[in-house]
mmCIF file of C-alpha atoms in Angstrom:
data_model
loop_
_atom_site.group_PDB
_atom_site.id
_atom_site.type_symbol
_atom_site.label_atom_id
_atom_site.label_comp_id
_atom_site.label_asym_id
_atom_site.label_seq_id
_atom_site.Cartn_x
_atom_site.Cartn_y
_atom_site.Cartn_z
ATOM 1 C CA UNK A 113 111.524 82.167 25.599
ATOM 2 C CA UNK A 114 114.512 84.715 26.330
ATOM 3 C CA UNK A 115 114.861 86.631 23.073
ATOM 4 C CA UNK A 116 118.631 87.107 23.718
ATOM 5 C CA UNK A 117 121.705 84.622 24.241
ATOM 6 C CA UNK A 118 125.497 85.530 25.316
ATOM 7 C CA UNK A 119 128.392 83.794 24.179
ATOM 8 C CA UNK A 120 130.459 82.704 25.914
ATOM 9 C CA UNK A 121 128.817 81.723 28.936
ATOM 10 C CA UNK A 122 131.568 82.933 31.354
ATOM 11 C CA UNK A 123 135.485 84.344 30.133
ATOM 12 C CA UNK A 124 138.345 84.606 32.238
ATOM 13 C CA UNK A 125 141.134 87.215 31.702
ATOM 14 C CA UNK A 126 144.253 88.574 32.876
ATOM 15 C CA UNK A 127 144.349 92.704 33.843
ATOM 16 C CA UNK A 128 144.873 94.627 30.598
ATOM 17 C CA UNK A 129 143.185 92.287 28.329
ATOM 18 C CA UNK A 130 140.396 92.750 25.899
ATOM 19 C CA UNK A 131 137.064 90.777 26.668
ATOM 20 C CA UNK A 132 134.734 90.343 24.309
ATOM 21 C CA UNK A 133 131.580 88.805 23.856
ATOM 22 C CA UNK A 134 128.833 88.127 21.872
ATOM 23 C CA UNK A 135 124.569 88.099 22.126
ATOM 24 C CA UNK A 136 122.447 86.612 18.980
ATOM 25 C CA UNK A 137 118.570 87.764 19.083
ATOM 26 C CA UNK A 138 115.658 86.344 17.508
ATOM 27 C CA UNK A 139 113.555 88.938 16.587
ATOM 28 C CA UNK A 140 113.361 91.953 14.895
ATOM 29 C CA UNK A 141 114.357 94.847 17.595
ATOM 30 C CA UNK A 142 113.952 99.116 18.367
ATOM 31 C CA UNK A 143 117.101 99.308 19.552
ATOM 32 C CA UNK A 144 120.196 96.602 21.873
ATOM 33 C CA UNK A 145 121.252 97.414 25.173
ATOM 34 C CA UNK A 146 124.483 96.059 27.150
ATOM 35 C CA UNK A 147 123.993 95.909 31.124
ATOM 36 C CA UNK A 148 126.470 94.638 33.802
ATOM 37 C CA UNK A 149 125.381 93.065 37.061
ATOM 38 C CA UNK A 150 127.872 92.956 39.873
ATOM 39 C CA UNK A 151 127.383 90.189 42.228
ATOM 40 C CA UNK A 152 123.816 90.081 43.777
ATOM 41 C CA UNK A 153 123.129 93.882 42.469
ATOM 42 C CA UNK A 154 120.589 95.393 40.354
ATOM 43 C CA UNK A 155 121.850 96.010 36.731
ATOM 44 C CA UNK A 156 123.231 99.456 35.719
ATOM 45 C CA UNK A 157 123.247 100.431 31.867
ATOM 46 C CA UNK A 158 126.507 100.736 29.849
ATOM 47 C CA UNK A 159 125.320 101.595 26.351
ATOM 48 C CA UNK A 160 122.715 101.464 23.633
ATOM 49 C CA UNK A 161 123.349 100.926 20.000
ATOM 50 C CA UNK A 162 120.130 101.544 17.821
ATOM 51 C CA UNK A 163 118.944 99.209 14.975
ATOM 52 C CA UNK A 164 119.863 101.682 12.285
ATOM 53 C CA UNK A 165 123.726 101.840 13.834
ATOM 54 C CA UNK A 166 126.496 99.555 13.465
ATOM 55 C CA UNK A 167 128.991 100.411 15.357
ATOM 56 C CA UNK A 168 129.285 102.744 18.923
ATOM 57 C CA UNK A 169 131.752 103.477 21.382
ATOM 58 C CA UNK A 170 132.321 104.542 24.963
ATOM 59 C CA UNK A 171 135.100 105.317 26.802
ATOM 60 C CA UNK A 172 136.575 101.698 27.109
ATOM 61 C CA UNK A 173 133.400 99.848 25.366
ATOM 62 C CA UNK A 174 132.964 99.410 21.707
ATOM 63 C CA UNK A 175 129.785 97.544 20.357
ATOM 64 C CA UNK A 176 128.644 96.716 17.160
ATOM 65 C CA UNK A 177 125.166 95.387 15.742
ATOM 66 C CA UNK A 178 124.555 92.969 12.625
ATOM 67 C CA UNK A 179 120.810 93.120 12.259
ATOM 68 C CA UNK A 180 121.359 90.999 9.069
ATOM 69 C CA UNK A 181 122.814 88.075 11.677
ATOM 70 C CA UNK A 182 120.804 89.235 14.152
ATOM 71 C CA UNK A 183 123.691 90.048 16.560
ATOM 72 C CA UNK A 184 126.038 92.146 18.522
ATOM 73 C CA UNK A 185 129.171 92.489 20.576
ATOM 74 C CA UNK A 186 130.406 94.072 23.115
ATOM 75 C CA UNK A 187 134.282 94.717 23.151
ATOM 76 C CA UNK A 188 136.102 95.797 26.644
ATOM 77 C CA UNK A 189 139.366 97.252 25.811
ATOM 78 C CA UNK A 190 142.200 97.011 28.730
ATOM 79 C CA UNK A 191 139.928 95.759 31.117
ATOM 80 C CA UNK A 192 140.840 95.980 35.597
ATOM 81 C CA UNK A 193 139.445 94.392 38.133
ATOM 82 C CA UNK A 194 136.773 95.897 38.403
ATOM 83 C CA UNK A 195 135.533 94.958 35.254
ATOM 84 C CA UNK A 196 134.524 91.376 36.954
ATOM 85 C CA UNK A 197 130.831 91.215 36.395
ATOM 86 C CA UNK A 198 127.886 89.703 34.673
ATOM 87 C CA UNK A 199 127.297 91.540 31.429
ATOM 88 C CA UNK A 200 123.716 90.953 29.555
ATOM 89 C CA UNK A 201 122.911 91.946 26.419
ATOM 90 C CA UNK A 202 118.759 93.468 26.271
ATOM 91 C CA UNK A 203 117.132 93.559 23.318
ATOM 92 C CA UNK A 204 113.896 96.231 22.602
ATOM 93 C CA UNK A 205 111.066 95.866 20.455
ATOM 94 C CA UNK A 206 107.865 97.475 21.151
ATOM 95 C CA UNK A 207 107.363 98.096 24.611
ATOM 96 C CA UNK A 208 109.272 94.775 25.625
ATOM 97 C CA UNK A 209 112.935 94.573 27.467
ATOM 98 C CA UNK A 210 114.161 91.174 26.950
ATOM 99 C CA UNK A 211 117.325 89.938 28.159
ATOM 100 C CA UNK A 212 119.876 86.956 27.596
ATOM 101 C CA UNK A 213 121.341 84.533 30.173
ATOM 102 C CA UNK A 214 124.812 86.475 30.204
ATOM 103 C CA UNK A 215 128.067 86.239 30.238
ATOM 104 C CA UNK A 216 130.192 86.471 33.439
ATOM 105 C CA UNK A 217 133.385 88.329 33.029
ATOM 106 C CA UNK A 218 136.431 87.017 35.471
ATOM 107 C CA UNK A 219 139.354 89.810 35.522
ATOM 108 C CA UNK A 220 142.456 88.339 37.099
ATOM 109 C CA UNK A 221 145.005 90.801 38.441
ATOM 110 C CA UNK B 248 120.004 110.992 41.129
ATOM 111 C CA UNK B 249 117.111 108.887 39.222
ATOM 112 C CA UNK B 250 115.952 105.864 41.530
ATOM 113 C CA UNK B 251 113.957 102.779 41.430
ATOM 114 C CA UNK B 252 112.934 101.299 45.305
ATOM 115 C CA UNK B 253 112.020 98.082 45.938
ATOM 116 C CA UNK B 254 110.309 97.181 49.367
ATOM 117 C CA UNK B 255 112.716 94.821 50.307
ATOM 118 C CA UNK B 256 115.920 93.343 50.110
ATOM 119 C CA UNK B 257 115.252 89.948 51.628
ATOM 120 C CA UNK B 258 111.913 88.491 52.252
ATOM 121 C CA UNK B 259 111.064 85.086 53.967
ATOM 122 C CA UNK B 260 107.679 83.490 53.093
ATOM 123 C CA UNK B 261 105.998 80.205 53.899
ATOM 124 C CA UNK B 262 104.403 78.416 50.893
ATOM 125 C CA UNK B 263 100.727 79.498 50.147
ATOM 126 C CA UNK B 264 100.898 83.482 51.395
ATOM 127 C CA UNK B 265 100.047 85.788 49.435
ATOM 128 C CA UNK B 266 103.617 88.075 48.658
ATOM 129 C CA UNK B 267 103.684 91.438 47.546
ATOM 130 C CA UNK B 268 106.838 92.755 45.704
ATOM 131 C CA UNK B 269 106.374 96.546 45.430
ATOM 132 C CA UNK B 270 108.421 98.743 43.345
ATOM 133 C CA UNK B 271 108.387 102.699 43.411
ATOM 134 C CA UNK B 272 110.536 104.687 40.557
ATOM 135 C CA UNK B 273 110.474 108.213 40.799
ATOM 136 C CA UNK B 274 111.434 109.180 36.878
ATOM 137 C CA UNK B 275 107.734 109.391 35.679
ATOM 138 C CA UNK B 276 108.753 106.450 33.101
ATOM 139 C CA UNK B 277 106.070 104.901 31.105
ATOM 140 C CA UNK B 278 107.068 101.680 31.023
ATOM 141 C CA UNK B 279 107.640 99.253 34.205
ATOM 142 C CA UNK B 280 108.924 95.935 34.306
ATOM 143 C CA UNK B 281 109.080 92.549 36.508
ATOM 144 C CA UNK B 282 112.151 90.367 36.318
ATOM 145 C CA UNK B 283 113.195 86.947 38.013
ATOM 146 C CA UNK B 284 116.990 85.850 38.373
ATOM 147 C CA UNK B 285 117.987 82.402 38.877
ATOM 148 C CA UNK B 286 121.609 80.922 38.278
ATOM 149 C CA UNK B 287 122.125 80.520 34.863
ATOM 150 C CA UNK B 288 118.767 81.098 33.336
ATOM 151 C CA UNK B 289 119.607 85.042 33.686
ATOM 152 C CA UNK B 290 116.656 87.096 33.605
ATOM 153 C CA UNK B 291 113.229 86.132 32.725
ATOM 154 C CA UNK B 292 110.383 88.871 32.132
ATOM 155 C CA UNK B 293 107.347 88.234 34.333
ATOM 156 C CA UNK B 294 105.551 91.134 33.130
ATOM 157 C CA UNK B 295 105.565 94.519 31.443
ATOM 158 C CA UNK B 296 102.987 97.697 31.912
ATOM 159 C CA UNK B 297 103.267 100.349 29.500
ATOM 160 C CA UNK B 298 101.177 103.024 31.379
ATOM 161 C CA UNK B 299 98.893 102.990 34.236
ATOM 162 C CA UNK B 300 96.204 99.784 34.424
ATOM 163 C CA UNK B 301 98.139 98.766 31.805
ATOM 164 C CA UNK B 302 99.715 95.493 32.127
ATOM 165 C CA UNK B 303 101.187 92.489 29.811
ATOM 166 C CA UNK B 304 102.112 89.237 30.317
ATOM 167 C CA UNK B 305 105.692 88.511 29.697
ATOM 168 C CA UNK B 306 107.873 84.985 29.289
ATOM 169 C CA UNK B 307 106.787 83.273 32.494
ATOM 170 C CA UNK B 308 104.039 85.125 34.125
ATOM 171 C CA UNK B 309 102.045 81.913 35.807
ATOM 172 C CA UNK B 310 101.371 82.150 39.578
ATOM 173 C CA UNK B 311 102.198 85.798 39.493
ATOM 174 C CA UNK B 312 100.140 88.367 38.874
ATOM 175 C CA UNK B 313 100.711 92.861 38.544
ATOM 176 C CA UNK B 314 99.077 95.981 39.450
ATOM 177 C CA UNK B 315 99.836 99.408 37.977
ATOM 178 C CA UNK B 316 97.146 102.239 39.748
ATOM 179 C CA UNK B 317 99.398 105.240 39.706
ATOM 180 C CA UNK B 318 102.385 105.451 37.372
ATOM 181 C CA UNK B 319 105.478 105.301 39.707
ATOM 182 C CA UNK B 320 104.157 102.096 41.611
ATOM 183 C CA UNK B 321 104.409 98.766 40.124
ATOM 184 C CA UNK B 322 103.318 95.760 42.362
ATOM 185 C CA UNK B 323 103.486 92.135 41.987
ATOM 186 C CA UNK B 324 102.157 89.638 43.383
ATOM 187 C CA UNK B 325 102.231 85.651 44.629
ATOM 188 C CA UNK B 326 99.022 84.825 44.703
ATOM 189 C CA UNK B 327 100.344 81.604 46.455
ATOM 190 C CA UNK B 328 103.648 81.338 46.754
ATOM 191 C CA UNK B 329 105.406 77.996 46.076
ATOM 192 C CA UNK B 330 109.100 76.791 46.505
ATOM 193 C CA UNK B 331 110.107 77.180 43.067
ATOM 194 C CA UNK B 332 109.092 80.716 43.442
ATOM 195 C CA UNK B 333 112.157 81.470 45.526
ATOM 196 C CA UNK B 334 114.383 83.581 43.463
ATOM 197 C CA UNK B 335 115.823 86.903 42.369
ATOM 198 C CA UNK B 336 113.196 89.759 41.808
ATOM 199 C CA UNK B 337 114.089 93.059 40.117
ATOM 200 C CA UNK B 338 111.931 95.592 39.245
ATOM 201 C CA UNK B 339 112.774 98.525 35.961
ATOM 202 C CA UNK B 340 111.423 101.177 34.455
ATOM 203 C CA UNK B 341 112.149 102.857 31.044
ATOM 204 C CA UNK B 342 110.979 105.742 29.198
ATOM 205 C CA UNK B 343 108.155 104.898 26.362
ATOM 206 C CA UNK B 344 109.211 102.317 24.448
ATOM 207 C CA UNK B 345 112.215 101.973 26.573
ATOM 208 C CA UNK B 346 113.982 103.694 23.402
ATOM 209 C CA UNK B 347 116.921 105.115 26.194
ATOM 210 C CA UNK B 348 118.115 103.082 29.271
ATOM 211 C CA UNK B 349 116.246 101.296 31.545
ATOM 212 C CA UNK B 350 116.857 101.508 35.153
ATOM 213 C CA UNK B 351 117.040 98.885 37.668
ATOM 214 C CA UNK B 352 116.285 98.508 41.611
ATOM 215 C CA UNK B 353 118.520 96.857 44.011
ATOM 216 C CA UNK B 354 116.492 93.550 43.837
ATOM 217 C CA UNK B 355 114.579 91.560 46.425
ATOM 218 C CA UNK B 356 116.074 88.075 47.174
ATOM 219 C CA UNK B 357 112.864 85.936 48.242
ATOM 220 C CA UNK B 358 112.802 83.119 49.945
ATOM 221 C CA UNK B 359 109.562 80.646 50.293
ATOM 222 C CA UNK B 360 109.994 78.101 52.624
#
C-alpha cells in the first residue's frame, strides 16, 4: 500500500493565489520530499524537509512536517501558470521512496 | 547536468513477450528505483535496489521482475507481459538512503496489446 496520500485530490486557482495542500503518511520516515510532475514528464524535486524539522522554505514554497500527525504541507505562495502540475508528496524510510497519489494543481490566468 | 536515461519513450508490445525497461543514471547513486503511473493511483513502487545484485520487492512487484549487475544500470523486466501491464514506467535513483533528492527519467509509456 502507498505510504503517502494528498489532499485534496486536485485544486483549482486563479493567478496570484496561494495553493496549498496536504500529504498524511503512515509510517515512521528519514526524511519527506515534495515533487511536481508536469503532464506526461518525469518528476523533478522541489524540496526536502527532514524528520527532525518543522518548518522549511524556498523561494515561493514553504512546507512544514507534523511527525506527531504524521503529516505535511506544502504551501505555494503567488502561484502563475506555470505552477499547473501534479505535485506528490514522497516519504523516506530506510532505503524506500514511497509516494502518494497527488494532487493536481490547476492555475487559471 | 545529473541524468537518468530510460531506453524508451514509447514501447508497443503484444501480450506474452518478454519486455525489458532499462534505465542508465550516471550519478553513481546507490539506490535505484522502479515506478508505475496510472491515472489516479499515482505512483506505485515495483522495486528498489540498494547497491549492485541488490534488489527488493516493493508495493506491487508481481509479473515483474529486476536486475542490478553494475551500479548505473537498473533493468526490469515483463516476464510476460499482460494488458493490465500497460502503463507509466519511471525509473530513479537517489543517493544512500535517498537522504537528498531523488532523480527521475523521462518515463517510458508502454503499451501491451
Amino acid at each position: 500500500s502507498q505510504q503517502g496520500e494528498e489532499d485534496p485530490q486536485a485544486l483549482s486557482i486563479q493567478e496570484g493565489e496561494n495553493a496549498t495542500m496536504n500529504c498524511s503518511y503512515k509510517t515512521s520516515i528519514n526524511n519527506l520530499q515534495w515533487y511536481r510532475q508536469n503532464s506526461g514528464r518525469g518528476l523533478v524535486h522541489l524540496i526536502l524537509i527532514r524528520s527532525n524539522e518543522r518548518e522549511k522554505h524556498s523561494g515561493r514554497l514553504r512546507v512544514t512536517l507534523d511527525t506527531s500527525k504524521k503529516s505535511s504541507s506544502l504551501l505555494i505562495t503567488a502561484s502563475w501558470a506555470a505552477d499547473t502540475a501534479s505535485y506528490f508528496c514522497a516519504t523516506v524510510g530506510d532505503y524506500k521512496l514511497s509516494f502518494g497519489a497527488g494532487t493536481t494543481v490547476t492555475v487559471r490566468a | 547536468d545529473v541524468k537518468v536515461t530510460q531506453s524508451s519513450r514509447y514501447l508497443v508490445k503484444r501480450t506474452g513477450e518478454k519486455v525489458f525497461l532499462e534505465c542508465v543514471q550516471d550519478m553513481d547513486h546507490e539506490n535505484m528505483f522502479w515506478y508505475r503511473q496510472d491515472p489516479g493511483l499515482g505512483l506505485r513502487l515495483i522495486y528498489f535496489s540498494y547497491d549492485v545484485k541488490m534488489k527488493e520487492k516493493g508495493d506491487i512487484p508481481e509479473g515483474y521482475s529486476v536486475s542490478r549487475e553494475k551500479k548505473e544500470r537498473f533493468s526490469l523486466i515483463l516476464e510476460s507481459a499482460s494488458t493490465n501491464q500497460t502503463s507509466m514506467y519511471l525509473c530513479a535513483s537517489g543517493t544512500g538512503s535517498v537522504r537528498t533528492e531523488a532523480f527521475f527519467g523521462q518515463g517510458t509509456r508502454l503499451t501491451v496489446v
